[in-house]
PDB file of N, CA and C in Angstrom:
ATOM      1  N   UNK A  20     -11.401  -1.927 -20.893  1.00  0.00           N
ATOM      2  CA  UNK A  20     -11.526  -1.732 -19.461  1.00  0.00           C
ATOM      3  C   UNK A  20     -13.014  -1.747 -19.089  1.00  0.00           C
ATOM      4  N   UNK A  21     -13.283  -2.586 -17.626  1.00  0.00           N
ATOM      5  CA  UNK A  21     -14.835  -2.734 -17.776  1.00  0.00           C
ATOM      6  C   UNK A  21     -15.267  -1.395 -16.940  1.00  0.00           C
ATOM      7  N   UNK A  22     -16.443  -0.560 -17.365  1.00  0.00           N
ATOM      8  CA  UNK A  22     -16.666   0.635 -16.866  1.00  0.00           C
ATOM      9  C   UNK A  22     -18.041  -0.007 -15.675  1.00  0.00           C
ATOM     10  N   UNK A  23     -18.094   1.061 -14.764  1.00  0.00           N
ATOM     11  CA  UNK A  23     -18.882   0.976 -13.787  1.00  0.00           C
ATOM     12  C   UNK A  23     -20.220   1.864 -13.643  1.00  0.00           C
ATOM     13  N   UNK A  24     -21.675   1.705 -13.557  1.00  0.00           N
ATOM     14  CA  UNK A  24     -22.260   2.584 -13.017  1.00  0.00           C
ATOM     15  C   UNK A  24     -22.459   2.789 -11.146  1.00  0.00           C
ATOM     16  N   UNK A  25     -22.282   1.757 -10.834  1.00  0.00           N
ATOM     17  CA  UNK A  25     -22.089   1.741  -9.939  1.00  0.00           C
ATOM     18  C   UNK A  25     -20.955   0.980  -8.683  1.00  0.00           C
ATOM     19  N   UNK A  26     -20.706   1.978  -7.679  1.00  0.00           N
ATOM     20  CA  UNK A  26     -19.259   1.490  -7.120  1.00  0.00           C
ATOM     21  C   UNK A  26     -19.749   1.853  -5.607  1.00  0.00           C
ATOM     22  N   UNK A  27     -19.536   0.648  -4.781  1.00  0.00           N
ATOM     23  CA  UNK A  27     -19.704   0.978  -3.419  1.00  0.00           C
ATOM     24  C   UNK A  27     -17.988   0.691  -2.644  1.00  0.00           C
ATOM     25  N   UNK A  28     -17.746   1.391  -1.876  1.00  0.00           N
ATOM     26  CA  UNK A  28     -16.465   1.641  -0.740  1.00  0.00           C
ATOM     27  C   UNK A  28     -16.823   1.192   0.955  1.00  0.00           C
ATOM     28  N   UNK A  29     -17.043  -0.020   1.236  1.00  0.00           N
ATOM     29  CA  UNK A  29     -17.187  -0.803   1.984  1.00  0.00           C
ATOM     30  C   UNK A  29     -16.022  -0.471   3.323  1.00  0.00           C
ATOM     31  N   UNK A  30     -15.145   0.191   3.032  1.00  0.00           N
ATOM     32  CA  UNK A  30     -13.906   0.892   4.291  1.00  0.00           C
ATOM     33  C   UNK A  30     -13.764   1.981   3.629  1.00  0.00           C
ATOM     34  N   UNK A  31     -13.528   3.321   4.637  1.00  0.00           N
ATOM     35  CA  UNK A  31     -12.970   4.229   4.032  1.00  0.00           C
ATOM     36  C   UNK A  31     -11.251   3.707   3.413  1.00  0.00           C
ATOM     37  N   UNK A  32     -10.917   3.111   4.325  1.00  0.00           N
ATOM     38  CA  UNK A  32      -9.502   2.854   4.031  1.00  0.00           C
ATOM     39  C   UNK A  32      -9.142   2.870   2.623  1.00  0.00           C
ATOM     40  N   UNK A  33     -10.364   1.818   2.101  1.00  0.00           N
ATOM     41  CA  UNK A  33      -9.914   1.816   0.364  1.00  0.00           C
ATOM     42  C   UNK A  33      -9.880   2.822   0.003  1.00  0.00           C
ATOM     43  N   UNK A  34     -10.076   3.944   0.037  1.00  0.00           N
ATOM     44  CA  UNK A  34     -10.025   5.048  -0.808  1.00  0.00           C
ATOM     45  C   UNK A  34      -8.768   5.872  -0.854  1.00  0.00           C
ATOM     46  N   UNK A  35      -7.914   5.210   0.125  1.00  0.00           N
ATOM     47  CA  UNK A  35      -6.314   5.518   0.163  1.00  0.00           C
ATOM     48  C   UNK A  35      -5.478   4.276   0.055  1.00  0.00           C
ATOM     49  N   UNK A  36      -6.012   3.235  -0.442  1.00  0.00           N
ATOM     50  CA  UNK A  36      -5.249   2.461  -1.514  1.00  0.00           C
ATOM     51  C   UNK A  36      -5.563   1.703  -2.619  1.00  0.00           C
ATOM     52  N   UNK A  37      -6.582   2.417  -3.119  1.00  0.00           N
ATOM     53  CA  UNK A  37      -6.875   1.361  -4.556  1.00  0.00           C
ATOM     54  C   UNK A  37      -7.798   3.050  -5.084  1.00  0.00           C
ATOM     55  N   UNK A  38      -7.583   2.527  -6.245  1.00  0.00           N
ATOM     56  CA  UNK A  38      -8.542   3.672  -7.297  1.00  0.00           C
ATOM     57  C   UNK A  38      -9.815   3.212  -7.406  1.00  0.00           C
ATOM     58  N   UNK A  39     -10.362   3.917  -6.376  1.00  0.00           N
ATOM     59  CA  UNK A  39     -12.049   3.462  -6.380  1.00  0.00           C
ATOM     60  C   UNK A  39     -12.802   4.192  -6.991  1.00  0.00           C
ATOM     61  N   UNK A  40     -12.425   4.912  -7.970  1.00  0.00           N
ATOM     62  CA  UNK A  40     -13.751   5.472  -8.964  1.00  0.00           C
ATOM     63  C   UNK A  40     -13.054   5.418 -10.835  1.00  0.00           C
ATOM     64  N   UNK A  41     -11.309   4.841 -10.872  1.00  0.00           N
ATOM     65  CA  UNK A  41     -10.992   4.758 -11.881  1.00  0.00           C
ATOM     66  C   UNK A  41     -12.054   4.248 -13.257  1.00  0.00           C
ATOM     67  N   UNK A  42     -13.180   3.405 -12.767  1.00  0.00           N
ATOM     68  CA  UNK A  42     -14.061   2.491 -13.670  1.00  0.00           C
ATOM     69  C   UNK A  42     -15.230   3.401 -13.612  1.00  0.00           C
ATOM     70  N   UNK A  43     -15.524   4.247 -13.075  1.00  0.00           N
ATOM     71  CA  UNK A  43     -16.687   4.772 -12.459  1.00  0.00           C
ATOM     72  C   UNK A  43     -17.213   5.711 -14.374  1.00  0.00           C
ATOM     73  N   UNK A  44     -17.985   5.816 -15.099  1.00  0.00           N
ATOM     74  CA  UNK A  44     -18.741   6.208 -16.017  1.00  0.00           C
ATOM     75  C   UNK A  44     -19.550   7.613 -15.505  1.00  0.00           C
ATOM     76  N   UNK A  45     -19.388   8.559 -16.030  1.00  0.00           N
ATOM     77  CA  UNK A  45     -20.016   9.745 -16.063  1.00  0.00           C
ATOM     78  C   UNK A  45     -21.389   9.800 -15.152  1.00  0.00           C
ATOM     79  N   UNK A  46     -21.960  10.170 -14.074  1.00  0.00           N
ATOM     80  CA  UNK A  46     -22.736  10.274 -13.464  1.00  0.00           C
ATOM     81  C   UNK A  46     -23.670   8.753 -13.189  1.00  0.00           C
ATOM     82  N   UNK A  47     -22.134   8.042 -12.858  1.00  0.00           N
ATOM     83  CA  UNK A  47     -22.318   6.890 -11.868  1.00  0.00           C
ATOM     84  C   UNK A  47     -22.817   7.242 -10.314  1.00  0.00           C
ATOM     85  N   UNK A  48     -22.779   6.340  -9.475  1.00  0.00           N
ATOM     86  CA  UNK A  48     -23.665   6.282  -7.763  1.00  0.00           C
ATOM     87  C   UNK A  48     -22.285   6.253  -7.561  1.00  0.00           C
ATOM     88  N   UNK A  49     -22.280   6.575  -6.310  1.00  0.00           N
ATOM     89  CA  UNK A  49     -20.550   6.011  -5.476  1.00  0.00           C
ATOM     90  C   UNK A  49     -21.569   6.058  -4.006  1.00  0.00           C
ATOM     91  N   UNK A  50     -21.326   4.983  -3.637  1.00  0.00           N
ATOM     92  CA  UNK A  50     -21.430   4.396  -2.251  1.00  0.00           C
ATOM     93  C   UNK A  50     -20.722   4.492  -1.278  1.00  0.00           C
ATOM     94  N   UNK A  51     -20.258   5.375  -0.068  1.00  0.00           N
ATOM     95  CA  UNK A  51     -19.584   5.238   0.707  1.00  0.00           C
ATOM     96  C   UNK A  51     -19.994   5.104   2.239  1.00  0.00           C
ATOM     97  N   UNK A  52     -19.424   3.651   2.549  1.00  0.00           N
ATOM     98  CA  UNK A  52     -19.827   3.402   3.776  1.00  0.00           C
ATOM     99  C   UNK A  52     -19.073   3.870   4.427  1.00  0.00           C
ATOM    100  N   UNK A  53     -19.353   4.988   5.669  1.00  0.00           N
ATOM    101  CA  UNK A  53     -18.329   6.166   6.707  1.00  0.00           C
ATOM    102  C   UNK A  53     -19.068   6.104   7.930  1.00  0.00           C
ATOM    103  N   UNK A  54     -18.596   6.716   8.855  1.00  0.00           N
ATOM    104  CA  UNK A  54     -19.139   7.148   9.938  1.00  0.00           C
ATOM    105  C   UNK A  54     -19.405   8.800   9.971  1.00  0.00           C
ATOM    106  N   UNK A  55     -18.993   9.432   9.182  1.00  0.00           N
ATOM    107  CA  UNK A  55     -19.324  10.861   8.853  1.00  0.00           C
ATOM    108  C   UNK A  55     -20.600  11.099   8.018  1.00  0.00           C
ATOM    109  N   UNK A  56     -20.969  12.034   8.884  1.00  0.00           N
ATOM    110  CA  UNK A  56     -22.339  12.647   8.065  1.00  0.00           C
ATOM    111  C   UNK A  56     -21.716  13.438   7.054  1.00  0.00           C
ATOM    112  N   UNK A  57     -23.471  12.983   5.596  1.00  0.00           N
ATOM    113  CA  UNK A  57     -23.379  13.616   4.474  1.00  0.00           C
ATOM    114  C   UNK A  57     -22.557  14.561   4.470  1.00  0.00           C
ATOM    115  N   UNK A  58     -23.285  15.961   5.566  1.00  0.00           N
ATOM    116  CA  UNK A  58     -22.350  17.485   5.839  1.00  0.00           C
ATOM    117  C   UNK A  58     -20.706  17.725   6.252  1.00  0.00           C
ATOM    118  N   UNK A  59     -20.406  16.322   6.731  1.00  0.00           N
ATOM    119  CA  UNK A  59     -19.028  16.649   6.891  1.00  0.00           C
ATOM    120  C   UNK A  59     -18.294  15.466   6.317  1.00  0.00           C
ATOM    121  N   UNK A  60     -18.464  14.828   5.373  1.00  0.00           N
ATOM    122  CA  UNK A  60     -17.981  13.770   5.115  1.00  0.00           C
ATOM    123  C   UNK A  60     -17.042  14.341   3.749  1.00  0.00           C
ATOM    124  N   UNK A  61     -17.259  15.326   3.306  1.00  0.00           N
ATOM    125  CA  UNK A  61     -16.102  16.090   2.049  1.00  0.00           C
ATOM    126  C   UNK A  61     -15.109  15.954   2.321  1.00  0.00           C
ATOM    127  N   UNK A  62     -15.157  16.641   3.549  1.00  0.00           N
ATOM    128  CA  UNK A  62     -13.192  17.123   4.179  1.00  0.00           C
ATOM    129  C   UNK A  62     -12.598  16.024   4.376  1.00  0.00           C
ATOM    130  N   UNK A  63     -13.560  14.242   4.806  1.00  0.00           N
ATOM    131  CA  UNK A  63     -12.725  13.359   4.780  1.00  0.00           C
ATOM    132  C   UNK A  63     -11.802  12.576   3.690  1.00  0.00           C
ATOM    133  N   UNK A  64     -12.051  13.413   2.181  1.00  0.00           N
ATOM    134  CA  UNK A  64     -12.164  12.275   1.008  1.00  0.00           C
ATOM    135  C   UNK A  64     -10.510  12.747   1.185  1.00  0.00           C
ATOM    136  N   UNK A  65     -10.039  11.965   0.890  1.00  0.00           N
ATOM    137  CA  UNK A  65      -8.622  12.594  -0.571  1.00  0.00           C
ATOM    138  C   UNK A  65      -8.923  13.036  -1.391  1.00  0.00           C
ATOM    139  N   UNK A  66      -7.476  14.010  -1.818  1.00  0.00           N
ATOM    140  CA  UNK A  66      -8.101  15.115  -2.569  1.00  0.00           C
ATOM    141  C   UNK A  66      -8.403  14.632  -4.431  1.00  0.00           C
ATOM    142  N   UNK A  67      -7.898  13.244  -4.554  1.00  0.00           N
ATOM    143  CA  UNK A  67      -8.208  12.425  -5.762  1.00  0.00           C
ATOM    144  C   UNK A  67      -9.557  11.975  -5.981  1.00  0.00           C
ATOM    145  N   UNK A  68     -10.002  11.766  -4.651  1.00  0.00           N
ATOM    146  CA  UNK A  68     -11.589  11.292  -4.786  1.00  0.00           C
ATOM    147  C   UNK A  68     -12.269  12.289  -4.980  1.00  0.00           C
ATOM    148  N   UNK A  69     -12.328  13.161  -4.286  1.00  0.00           N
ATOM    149  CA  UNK A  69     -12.798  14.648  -4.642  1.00  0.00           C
ATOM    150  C   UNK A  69     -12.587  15.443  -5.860  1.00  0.00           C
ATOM    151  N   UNK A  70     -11.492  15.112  -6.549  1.00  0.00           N
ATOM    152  CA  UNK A  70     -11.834  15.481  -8.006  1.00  0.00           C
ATOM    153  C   UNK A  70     -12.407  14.386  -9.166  1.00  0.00           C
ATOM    154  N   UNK A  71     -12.391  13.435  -9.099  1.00  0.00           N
ATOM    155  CA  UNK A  71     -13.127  12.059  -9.738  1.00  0.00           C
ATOM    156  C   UNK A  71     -14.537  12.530  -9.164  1.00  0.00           C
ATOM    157  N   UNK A  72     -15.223  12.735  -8.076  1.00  0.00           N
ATOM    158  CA  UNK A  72     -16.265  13.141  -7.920  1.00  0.00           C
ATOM    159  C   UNK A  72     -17.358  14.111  -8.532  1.00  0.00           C
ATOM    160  N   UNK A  73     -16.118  15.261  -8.871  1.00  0.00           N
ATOM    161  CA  UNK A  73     -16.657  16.179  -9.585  1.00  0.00           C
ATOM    162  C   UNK A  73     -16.342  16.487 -11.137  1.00  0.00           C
ATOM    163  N   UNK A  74     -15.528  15.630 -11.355  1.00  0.00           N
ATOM    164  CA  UNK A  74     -14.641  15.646 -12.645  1.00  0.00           C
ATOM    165  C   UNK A  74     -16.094  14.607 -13.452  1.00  0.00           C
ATOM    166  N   UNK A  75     -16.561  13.750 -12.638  1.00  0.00           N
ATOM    167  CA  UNK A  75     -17.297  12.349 -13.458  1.00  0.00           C
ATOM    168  C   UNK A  75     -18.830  12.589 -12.878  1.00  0.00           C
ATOM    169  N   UNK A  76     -19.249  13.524 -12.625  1.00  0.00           N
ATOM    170  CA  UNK A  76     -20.434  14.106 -12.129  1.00  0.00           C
ATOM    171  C   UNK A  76     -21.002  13.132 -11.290  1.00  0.00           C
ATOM    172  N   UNK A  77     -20.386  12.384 -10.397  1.00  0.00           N
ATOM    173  CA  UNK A  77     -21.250  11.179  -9.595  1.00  0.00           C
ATOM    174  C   UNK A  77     -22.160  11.495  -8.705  1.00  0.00           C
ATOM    175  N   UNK A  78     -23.079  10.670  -8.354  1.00  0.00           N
ATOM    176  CA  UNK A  78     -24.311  11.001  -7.543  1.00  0.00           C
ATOM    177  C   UNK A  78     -23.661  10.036  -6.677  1.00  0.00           C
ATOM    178  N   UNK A  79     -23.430  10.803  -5.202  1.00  0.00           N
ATOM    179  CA  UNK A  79     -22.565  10.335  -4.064  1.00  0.00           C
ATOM    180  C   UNK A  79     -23.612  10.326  -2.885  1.00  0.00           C
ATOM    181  N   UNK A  80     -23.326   9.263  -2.737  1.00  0.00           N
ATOM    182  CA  UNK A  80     -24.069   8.842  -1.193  1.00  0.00           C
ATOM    183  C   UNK A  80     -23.270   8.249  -0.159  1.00  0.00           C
ATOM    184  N   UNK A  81     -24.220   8.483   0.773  1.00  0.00           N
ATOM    185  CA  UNK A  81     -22.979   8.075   2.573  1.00  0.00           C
ATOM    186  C   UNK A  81     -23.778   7.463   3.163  1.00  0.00           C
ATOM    187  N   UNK A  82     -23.878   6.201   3.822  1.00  0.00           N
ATOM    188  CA  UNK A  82     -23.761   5.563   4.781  1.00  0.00           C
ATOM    189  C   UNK A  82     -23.197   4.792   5.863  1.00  0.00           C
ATOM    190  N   UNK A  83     -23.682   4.873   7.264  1.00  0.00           N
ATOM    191  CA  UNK A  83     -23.092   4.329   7.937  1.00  0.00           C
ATOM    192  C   UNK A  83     -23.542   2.823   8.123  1.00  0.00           C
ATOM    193  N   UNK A  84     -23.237   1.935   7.960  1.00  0.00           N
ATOM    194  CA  UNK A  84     -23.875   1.177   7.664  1.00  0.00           C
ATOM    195  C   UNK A  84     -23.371  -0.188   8.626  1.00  0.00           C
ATOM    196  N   UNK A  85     -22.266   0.477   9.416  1.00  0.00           N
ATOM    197  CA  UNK A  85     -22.237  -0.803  10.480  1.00  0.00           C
ATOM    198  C   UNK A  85     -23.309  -0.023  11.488  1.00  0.00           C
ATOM    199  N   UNK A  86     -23.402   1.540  11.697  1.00  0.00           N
ATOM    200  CA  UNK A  86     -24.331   1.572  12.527  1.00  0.00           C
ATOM    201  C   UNK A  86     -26.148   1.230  12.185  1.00  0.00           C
ATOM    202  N   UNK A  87     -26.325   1.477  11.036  1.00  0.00           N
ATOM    203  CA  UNK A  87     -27.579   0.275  10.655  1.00  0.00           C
ATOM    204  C   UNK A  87     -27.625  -0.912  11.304  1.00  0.00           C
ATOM    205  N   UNK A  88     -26.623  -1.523  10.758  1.00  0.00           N
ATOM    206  CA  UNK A  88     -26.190  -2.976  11.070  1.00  0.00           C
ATOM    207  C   UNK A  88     -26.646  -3.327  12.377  1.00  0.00           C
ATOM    208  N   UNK A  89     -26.097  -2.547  13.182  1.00  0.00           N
ATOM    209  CA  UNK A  89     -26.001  -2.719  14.701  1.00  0.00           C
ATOM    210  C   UNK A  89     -27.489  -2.171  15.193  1.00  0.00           C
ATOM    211  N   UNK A  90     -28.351  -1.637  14.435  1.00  0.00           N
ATOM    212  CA  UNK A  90     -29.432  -1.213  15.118  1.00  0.00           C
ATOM    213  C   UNK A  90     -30.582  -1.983  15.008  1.00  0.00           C
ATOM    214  N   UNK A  91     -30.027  -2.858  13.561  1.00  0.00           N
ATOM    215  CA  UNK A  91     -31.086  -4.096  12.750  1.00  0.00           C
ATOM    216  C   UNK A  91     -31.190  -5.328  13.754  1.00  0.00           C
ATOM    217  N   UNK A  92     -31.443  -6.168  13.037  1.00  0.00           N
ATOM    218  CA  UNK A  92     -31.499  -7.858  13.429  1.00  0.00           C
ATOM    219  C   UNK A  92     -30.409  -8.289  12.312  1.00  0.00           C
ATOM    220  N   UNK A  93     -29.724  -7.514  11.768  1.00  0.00           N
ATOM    221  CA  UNK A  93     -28.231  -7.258  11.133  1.00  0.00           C
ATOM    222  C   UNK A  93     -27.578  -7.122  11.815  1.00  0.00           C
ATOM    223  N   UNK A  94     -26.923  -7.273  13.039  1.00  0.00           N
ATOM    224  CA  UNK A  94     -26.045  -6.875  13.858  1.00  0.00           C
ATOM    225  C   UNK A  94     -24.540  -6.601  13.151  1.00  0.00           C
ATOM    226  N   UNK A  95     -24.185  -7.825  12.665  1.00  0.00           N
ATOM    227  CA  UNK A  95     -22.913  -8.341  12.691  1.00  0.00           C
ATOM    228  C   UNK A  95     -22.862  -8.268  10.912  1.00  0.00           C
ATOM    229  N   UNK A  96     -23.347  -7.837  10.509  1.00  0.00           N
ATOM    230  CA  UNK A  96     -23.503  -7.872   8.530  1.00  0.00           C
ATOM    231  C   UNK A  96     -23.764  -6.792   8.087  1.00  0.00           C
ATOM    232  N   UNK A  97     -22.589  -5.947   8.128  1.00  0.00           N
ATOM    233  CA  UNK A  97     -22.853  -4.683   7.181  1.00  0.00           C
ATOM    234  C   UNK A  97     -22.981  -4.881   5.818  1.00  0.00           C
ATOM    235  N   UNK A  98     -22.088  -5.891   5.112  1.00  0.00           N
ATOM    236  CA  UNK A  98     -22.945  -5.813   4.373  1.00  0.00           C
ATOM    237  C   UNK A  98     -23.732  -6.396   3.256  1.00  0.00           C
ATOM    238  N   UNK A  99     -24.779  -6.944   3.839  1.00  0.00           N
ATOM    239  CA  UNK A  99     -25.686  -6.801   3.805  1.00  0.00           C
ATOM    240  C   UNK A  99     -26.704  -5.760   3.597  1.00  0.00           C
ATOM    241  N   UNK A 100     -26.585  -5.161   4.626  1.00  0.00           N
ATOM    242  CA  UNK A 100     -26.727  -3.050   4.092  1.00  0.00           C
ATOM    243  C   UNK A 100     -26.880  -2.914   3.088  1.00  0.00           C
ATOM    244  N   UNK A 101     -24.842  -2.828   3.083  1.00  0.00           N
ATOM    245  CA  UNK A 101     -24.632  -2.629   1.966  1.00  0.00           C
ATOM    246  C   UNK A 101     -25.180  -3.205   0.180  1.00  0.00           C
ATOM    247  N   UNK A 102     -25.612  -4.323   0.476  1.00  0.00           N
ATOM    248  CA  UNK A 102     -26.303  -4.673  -0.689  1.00  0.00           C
ATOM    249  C   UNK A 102     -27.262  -4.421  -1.360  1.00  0.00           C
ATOM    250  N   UNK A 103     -28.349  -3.741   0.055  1.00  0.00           N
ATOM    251  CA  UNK A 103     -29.310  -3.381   0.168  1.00  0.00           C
ATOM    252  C   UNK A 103     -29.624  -2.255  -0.790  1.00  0.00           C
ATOM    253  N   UNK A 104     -28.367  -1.456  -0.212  1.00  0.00           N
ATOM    254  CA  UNK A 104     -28.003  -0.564  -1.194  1.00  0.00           C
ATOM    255  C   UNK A 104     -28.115  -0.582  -2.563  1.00  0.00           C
ATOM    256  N   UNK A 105     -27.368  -1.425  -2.615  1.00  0.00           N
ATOM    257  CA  UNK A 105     -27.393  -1.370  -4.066  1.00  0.00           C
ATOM    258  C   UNK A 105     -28.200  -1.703  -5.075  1.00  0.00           C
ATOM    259  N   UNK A 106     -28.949  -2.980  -4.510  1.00  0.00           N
ATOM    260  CA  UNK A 106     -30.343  -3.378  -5.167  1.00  0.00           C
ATOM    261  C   UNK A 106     -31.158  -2.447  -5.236  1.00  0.00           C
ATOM    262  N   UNK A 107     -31.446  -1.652  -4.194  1.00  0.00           N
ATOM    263  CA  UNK A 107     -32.132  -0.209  -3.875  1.00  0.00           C
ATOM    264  C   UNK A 107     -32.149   0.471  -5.354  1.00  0.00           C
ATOM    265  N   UNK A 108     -31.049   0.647  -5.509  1.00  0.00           N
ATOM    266  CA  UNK A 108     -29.989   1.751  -6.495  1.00  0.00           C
ATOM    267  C   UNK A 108     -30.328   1.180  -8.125  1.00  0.00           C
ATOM    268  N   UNK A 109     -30.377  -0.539  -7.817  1.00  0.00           N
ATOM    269  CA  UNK A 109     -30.947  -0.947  -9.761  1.00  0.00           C
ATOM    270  C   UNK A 109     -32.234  -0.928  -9.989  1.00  0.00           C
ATOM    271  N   UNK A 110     -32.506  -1.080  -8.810  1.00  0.00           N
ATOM    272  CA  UNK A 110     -33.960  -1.364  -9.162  1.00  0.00           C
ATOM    273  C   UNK A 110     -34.978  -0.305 -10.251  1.00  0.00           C
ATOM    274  N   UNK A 111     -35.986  -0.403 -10.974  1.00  0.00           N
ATOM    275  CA  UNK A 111     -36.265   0.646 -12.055  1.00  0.00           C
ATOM    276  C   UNK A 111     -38.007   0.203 -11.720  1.00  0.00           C
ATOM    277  N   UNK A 112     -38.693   0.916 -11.654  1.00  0.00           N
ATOM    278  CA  UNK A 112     -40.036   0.244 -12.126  1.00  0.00           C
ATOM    279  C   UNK A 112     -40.239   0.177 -13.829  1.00  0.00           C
ATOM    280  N   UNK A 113     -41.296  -0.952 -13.914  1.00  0.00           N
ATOM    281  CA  UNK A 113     -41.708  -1.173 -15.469  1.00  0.00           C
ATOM    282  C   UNK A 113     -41.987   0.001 -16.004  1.00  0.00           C
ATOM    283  N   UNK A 114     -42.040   0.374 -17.069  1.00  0.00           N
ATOM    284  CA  UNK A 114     -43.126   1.189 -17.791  1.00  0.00           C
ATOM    285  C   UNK A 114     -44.234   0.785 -17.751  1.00  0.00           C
TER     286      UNK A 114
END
């Protein structure tokens, strides 16, 4: 099974029909694009994501990222953002 360090959620929707952290590796990133802030964005998960969260020690992040989108010269390309993201996220400097 191919394991993940990193996993971004592009709709909340997916997260109530597909296993979006099943691949996810022990203190993987999880990406979630929401309209809820960091502070209240818990109470939105299912209660499956919420234990994969804490069960797999992930370093969880939230963005809104159509409202980026919409504030950029991105209008219409979340993601894009979203990619942004993630390159963000590999990137390492040299030694």
């Amino acid at each position: 099974m191919t394991k993940a360090e990193f996993i971004a959620c592009h709709q909340t929707s997916f997260l109530e029909k597909y296993e979006m952290l099943e691949t996810a590796v022990k203190g993987a990133t999880f990406l979630l694009n929401t309209p809820h802030s960091a502070e209240s964005v818990w109470d939105t998960l299912p209660k499956e994501v919420q234990e994969a969260i804490v069960e797999k020690q992930l370093k969880f992040y939230v963005i809104d990222a159509y409202e980026v989108a919409k504030n950029t010269a991105w209008a219409s390309a979340y993601n894009t953002i979203m990619q942004t993201c993630f390159f963000a996220n590999q990137w390492r400097p040299a030694p």
